[in-house]
Tab-separated table of C-alpha atoms and ligand atoms in Angstrom:
chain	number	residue	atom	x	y	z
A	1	UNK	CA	-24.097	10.688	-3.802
A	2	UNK	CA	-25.763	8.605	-1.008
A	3	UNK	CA	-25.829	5.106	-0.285
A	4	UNK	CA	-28.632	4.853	-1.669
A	5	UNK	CA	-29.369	0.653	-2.310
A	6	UNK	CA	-30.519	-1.196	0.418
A	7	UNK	CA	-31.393	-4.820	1.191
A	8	UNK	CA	-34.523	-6.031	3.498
A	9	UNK	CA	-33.643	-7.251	6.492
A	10	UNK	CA	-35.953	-10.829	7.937
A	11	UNK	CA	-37.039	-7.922	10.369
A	12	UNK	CA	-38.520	-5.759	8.158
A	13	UNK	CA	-36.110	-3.030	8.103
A	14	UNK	CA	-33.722	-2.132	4.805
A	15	UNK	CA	-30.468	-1.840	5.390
A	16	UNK	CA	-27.954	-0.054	3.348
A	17	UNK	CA	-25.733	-2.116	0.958
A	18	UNK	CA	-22.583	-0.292	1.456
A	19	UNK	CA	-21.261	0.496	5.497
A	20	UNK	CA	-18.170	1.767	6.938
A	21	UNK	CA	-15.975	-0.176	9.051
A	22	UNK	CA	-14.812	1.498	11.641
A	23	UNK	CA	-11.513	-1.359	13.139
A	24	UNK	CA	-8.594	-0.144	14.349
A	25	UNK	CA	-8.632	3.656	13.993
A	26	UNK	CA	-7.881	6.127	16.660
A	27	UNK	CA	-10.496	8.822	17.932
A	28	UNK	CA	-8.879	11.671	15.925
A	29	UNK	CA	-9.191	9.383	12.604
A	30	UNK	CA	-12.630	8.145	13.316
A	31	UNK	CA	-14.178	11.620	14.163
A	32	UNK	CA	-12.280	12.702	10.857
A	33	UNK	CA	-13.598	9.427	8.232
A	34	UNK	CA	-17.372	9.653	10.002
A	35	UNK	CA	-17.606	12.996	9.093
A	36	UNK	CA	-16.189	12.727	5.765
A	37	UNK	CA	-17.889	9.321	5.265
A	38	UNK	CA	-21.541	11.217	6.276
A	39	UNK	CA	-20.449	14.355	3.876
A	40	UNK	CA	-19.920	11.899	1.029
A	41	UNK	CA	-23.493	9.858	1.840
A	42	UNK	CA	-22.597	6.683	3.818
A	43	UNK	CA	-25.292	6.426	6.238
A	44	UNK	CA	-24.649	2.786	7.490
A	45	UNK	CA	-21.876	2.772	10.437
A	46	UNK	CA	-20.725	-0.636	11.556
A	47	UNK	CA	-18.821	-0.419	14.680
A	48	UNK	CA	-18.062	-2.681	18.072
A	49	UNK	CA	-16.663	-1.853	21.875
A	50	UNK	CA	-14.042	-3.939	21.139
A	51	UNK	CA	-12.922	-1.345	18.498
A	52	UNK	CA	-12.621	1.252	21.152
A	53	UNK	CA	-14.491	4.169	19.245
A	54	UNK	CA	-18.092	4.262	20.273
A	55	UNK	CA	-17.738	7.161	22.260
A	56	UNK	CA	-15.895	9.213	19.332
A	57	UNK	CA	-18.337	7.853	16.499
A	58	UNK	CA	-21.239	9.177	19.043
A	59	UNK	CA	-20.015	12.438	18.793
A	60	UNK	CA	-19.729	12.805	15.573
A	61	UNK	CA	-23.307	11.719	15.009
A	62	UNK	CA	-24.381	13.944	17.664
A	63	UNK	CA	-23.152	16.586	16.076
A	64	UNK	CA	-24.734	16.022	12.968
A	65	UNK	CA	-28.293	14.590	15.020
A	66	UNK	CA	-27.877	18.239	16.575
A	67	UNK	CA	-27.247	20.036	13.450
A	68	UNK	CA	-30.516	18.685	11.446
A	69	UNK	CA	-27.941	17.767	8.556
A	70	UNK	CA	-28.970	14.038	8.881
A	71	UNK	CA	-32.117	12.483	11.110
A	72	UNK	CA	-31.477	9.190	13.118
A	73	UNK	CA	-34.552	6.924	11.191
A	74	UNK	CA	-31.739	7.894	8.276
A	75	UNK	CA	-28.831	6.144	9.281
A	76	UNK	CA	-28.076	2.848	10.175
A	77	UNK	CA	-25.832	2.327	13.509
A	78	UNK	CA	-24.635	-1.344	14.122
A	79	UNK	CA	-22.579	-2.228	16.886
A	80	UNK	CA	-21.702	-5.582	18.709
A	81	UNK	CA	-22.237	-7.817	22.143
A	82	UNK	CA	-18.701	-8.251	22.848
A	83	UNK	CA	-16.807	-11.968	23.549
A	84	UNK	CA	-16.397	-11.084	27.359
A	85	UNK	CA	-20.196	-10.002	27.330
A	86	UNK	CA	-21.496	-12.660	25.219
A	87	UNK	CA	-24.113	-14.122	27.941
A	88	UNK	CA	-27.036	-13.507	28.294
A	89	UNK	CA	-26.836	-11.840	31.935
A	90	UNK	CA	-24.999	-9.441	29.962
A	91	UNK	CA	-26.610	-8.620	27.118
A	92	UNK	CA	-29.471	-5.520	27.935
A	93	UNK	CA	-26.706	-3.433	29.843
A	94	UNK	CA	-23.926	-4.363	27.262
A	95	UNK	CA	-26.473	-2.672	25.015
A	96	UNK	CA	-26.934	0.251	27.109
A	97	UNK	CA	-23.354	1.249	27.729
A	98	UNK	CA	-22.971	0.967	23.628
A	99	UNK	CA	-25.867	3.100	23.426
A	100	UNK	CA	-24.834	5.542	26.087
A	101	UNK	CA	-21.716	5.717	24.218
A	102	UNK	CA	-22.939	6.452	20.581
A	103	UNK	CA	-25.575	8.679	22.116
A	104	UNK	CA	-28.204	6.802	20.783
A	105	UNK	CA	-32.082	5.935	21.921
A	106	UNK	CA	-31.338	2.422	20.125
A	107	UNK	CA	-29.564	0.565	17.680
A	108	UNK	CA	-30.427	-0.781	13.961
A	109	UNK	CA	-28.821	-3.847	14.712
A	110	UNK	CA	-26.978	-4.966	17.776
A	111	UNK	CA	-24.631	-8.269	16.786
A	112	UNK	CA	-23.612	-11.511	18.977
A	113	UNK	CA	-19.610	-10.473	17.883
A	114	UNK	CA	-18.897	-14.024	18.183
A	115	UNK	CA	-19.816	-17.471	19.020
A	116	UNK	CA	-16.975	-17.519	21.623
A	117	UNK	CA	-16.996	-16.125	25.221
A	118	UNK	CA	-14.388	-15.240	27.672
A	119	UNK	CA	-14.866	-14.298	31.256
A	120	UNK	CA	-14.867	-10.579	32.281
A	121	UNK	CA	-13.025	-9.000	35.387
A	122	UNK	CA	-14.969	-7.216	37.553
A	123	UNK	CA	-15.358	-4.265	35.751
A	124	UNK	CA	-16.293	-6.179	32.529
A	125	UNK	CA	-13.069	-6.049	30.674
A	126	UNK	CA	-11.746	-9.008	28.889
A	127	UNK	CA	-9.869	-10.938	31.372
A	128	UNK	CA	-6.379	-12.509	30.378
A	129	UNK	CA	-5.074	-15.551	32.956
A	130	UNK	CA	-1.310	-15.251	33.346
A	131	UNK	CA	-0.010	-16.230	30.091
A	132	UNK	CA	-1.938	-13.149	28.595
A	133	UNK	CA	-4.596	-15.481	27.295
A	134	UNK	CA	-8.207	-15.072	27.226
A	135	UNK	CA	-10.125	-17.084	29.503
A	136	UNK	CA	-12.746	-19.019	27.916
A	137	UNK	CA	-16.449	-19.379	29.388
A	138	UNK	CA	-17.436	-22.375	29.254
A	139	UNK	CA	-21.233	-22.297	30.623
A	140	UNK	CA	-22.427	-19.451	28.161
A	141	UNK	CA	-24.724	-20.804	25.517
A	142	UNK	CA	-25.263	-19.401	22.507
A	143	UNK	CA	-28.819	-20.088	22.171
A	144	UNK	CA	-29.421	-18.533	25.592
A	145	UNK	CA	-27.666	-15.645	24.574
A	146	UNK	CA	-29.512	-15.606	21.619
A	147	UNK	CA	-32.820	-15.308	23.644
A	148	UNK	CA	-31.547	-12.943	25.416
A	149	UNK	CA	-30.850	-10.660	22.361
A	150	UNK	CA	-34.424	-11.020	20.900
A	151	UNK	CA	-35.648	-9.036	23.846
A	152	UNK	CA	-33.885	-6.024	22.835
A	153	UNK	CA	-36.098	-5.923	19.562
A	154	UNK	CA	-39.811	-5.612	21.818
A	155	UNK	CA	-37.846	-3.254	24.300
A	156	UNK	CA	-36.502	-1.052	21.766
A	157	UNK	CA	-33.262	-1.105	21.939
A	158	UNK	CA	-32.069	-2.251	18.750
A	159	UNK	CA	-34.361	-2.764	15.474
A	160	UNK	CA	-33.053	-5.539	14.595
A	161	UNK	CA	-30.420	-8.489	16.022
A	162	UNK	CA	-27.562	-10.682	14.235
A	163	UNK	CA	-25.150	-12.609	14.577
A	164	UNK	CA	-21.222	-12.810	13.436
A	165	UNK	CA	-18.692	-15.058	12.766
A	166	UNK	CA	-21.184	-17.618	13.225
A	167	UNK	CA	-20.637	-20.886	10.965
A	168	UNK	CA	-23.210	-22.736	9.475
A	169	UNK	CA	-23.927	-25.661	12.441
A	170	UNK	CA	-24.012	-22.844	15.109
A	171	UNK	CA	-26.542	-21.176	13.095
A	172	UNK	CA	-28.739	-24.442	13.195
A	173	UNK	CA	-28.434	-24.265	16.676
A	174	UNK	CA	-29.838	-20.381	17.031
A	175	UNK	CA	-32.789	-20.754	14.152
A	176	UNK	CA	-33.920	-23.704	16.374
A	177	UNK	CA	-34.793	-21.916	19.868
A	178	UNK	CA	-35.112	-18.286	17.947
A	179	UNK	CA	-38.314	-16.713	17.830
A	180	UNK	CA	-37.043	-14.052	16.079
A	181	UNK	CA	-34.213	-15.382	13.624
A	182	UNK	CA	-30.805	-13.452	12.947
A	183	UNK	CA	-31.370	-10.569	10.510
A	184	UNK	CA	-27.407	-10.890	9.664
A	185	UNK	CA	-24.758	-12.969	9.904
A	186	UNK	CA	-21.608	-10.742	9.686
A	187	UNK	CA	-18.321	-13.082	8.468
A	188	UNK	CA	-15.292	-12.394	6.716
A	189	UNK	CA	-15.802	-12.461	2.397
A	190	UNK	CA	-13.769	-11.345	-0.070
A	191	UNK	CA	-12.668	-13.109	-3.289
A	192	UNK	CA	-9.729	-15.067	-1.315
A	193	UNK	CA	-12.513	-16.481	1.685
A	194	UNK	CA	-16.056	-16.728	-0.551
A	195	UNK	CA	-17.332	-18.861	2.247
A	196	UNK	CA	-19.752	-20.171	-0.250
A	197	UNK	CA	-21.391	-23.020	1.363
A	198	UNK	CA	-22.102	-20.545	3.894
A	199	UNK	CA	-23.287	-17.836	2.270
A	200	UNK	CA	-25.564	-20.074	0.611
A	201	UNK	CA	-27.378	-21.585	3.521
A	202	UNK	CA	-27.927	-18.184	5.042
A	203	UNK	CA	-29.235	-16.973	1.921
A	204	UNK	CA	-31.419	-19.872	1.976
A	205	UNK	CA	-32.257	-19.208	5.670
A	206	UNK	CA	-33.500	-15.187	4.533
A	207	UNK	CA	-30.563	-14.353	6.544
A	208	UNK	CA	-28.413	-11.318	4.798
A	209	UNK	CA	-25.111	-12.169	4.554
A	210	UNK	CA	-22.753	-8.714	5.578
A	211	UNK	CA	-19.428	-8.951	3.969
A	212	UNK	CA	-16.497	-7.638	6.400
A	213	UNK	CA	-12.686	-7.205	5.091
A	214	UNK	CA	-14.297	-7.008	1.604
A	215	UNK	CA	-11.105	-5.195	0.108
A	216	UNK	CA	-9.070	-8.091	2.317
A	217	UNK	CA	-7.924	-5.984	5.690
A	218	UNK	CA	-4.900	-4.334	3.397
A	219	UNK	CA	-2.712	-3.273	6.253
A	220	UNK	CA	-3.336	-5.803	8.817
A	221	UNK	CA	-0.276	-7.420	8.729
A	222	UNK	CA	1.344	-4.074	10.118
A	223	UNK	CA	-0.990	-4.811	12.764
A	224	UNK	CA	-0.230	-7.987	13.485
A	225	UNK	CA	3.135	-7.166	13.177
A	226	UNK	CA	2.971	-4.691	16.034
A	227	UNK	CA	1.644	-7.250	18.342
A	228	UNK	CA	4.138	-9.933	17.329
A	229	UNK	CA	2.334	-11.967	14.835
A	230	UNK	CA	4.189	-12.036	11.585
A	231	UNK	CA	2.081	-13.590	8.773
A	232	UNK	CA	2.450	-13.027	5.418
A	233	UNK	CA	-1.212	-11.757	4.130
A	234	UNK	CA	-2.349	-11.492	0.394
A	235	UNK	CA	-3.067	-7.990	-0.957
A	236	UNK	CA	-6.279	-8.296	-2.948
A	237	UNK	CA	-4.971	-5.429	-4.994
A	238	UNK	CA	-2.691	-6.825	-6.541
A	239	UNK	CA	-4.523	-9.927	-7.676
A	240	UNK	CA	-3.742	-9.838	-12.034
A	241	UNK	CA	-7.356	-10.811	-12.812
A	242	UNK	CA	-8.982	-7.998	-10.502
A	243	UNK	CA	-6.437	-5.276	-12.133
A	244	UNK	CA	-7.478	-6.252	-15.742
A	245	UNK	CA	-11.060	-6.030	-14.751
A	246	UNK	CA	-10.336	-3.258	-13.076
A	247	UNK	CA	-8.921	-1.390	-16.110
A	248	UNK	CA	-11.359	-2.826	-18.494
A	249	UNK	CA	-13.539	-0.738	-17.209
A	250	UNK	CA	-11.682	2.428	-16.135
A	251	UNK	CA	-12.469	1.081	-11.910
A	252	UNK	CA	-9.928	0.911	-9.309
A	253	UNK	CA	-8.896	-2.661	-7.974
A	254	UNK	CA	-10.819	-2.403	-4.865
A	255	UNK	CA	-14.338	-0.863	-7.192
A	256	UNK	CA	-14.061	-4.114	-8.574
A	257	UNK	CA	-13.930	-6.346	-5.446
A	258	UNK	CA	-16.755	-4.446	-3.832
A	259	UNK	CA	-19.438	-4.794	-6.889
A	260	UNK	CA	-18.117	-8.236	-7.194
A	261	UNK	CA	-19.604	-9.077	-3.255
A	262	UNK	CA	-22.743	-6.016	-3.711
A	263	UNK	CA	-23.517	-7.849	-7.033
A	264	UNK	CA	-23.896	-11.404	-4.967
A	265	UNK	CA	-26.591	-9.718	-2.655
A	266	UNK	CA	-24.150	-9.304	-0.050
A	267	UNK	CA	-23.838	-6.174	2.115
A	268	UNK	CA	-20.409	-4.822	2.469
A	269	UNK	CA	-18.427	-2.842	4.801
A	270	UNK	CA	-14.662	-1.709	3.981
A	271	UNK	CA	-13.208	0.224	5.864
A	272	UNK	CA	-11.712	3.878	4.699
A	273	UNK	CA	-9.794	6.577	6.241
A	274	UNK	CA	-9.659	8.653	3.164
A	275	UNK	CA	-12.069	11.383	2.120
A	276	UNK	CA	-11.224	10.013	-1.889
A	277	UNK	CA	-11.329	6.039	-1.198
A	278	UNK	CA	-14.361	6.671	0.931
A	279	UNK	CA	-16.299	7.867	-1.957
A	280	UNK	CA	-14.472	5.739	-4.559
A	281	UNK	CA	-16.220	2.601	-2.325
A	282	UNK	CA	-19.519	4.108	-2.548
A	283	UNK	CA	-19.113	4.598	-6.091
A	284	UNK	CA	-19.267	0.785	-7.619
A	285	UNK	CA	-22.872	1.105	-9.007
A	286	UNK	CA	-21.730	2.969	-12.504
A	287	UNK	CA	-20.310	-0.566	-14.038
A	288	UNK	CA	-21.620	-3.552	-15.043
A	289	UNK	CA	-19.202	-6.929	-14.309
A	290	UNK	CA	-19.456	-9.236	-17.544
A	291	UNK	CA	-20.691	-13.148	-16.944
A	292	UNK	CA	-16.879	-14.332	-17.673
A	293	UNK	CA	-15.487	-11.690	-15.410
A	294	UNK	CA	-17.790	-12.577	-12.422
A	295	UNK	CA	-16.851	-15.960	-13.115
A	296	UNK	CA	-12.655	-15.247	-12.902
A	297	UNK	CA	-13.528	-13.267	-9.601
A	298	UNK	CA	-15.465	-16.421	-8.463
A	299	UNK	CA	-12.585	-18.591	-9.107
A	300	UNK	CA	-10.417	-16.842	-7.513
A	301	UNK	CA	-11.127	-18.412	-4.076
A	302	UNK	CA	-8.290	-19.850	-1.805
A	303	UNK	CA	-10.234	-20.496	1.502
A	304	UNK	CA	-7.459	-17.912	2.993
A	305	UNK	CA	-8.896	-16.151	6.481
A	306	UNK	CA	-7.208	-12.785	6.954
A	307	UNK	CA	-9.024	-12.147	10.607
A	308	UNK	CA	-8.646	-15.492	12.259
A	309	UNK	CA	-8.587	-13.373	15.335
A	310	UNK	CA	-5.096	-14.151	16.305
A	311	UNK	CA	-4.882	-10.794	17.870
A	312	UNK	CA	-6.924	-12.451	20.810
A	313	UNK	CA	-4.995	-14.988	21.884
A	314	UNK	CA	-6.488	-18.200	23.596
A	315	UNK	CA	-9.717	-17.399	21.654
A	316	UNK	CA	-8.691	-21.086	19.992
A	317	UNK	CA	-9.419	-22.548	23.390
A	318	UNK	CA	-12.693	-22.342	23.044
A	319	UNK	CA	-15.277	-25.142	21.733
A	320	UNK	CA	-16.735	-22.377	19.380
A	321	UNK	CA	-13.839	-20.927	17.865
A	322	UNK	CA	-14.212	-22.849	14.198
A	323	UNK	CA	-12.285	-20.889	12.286
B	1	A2P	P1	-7.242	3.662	3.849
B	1	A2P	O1	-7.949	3.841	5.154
B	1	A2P	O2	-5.912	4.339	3.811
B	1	A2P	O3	-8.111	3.966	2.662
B	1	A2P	P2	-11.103	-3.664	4.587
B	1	A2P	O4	-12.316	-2.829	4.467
B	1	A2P	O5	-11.129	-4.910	3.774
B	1	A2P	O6	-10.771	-3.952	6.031
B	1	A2P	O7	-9.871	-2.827	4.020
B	1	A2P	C1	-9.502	-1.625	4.606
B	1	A2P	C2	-8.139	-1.242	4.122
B	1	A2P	O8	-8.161	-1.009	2.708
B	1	A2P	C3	-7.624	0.008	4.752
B	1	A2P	O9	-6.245	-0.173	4.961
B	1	A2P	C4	-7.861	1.095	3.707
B	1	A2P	O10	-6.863	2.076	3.761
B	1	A2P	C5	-7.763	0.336	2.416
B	1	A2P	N1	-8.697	0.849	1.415
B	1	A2P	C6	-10.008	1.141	1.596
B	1	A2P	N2	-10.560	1.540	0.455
B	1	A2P	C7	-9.594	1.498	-0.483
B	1	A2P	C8	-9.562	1.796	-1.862
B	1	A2P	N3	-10.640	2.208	-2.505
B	1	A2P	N4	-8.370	1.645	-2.520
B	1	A2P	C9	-7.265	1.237	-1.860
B	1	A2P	N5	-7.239	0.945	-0.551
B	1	A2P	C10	-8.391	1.054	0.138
């Protein structure tokens, strides 16, 4: 089986409906889901520095480069221009480290992460002021950045450029100065955050919406857990109308929430670290949703952010944090 549906991008290019996501995994468990995730047919990667794992997911594809079992116009790398990078000084060698790092030539896409940006130290890590906050910058723009990021398209570097966690009005802003508009907006969309308003104006725009935390980031309150945060988070398993669909039509929970999002036009990218859910979330294509049950998925909405980035404290300082 291969991920085999694709959506065209403003750019030109297709890109595959169904990624992985690679957030919060350690080397040994990346190396381990990329190659099961390639064995199984994902060929769309979506992946950021700030995740820590370029290097490992570059070996992996290396391997596989080297081995003829897959050739690079085949797959579909994305990675991200992180917060404490997110100028446009920054941008071409941002690029080239994440590049160096996945052993790549270039990029499908290459991603603004996110509206906000923080000062770097010296050596371009984030840099926290003494309360262990992130330090806002306040002079990057993002419509310079955004010019900026359009250069890596002529230069080769990436096929295509995005944005993320962009909302609607700092959207306006980019379209007006871009030459070349956003081929994505990456935000967070699952049945609890539908974010339809949105996902309609980027539709409207011919920008492709990609859906992250589509099964809802089950887990992530361990994580926030571990750095302190305790919030009580929803698990989109669980939810009674998605386990009667579900079993309806012989699908898992999650099946269901993924062709629910594919099914909108959306692309999607949960995240697996299992050889069996890995190919269960490729495998959403063999089932047809009824009107009335699209419509109980639809109304399921609650407006409830699972990623509101709280693992970055002092992120909320900044004039473009909006969530
Ligand atoms: P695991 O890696 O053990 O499969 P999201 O993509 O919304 O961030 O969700 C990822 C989380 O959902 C991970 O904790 C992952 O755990 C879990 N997950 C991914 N696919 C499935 C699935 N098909 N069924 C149940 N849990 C899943």
């Amino acid at each position: 089986m291969a991920s085999n549906q694709f959506l065209t991008l403003n750019s030109g290019h297709k890109m595959p409906i169904i990624g992985l996501g690679t957030w919060n995994a350690s080397d040994q468990e990346v190396e381990a889901s990329i190659d099961a995730a390639l064995e199984v047919g994902y060929r769309h990667i979506d992946t950021a520095p700030v995740y820590r794992n370029e290097k490992a997911i570059g070996r992996v594809l290396k391997r596989w480069l080297d081995a003829g079992k897959v050739k690079r116009e085949e797959l579909f790398i994305v990675t991200k221009l992180p917060t404490f990078a997110n100028r446009a000084s920054d941008v071409e060698a941002t690029i080239k480290k994440s590049l160096a790092d996945l052993q790549l030539d270039y990029v499908d896409i290459y991603l603004i992460h996110s509206p906000v940006s923080s000062v770097a130290n010296a050596d371009g890590s984030l840099k926290l002021d003494a309360d262990g906050l992130m330090v806002p910058d306040l002079e990057a723009d993002i419509t310079t950045t955004w010019t900026a990021m359009e250069k890596l398209v002529p230069s080769g570097l990436a096929k295509s450029v995005g944005v993320s966690n962009f909302d609607q009005e700092q959207l306006e802003r980019v379209l007006k100065v871009a030459k070349i508009p956003p081929a994505t907006n990456q935000i967070e969309h699952h049945v609890y955050l539908q974010q339809r308003d949105l996902v309609n104006f980027c539709k409207a725009k011919g920008i492709v919406v990609t859906a992250y935390s589509p099964l809802g980031s089950n887990g992530r309150n361990k994580v926030y857990a571990s750095a302190g945060i305790n919030r009580e988070l929803p698990n989109l398993f669980d939810i009674p109308e998605v386990k009667e669909i579900a079993a309806a039509h012989g699908k898992t929970p999650a099946q269901v929430l993924l062709r629910w999002i594919v099914d909108n036009g959306i692309v999607i990218i949960p995240k697996s670290l299992n050889r069996e859910r890995l190919k269960q979330n490729l495998n959403v294509f063999d089932f047809k949703l009824t009107t009335e049950e699209v419509a109980k998925l639809s109304a399921l909405d609650q407006n409830f952010r699972i990623c509101d980035w709280c693992l970055l404290p002092g992120a909320q300082r900044h004039p473009e944090y909006k969530f």
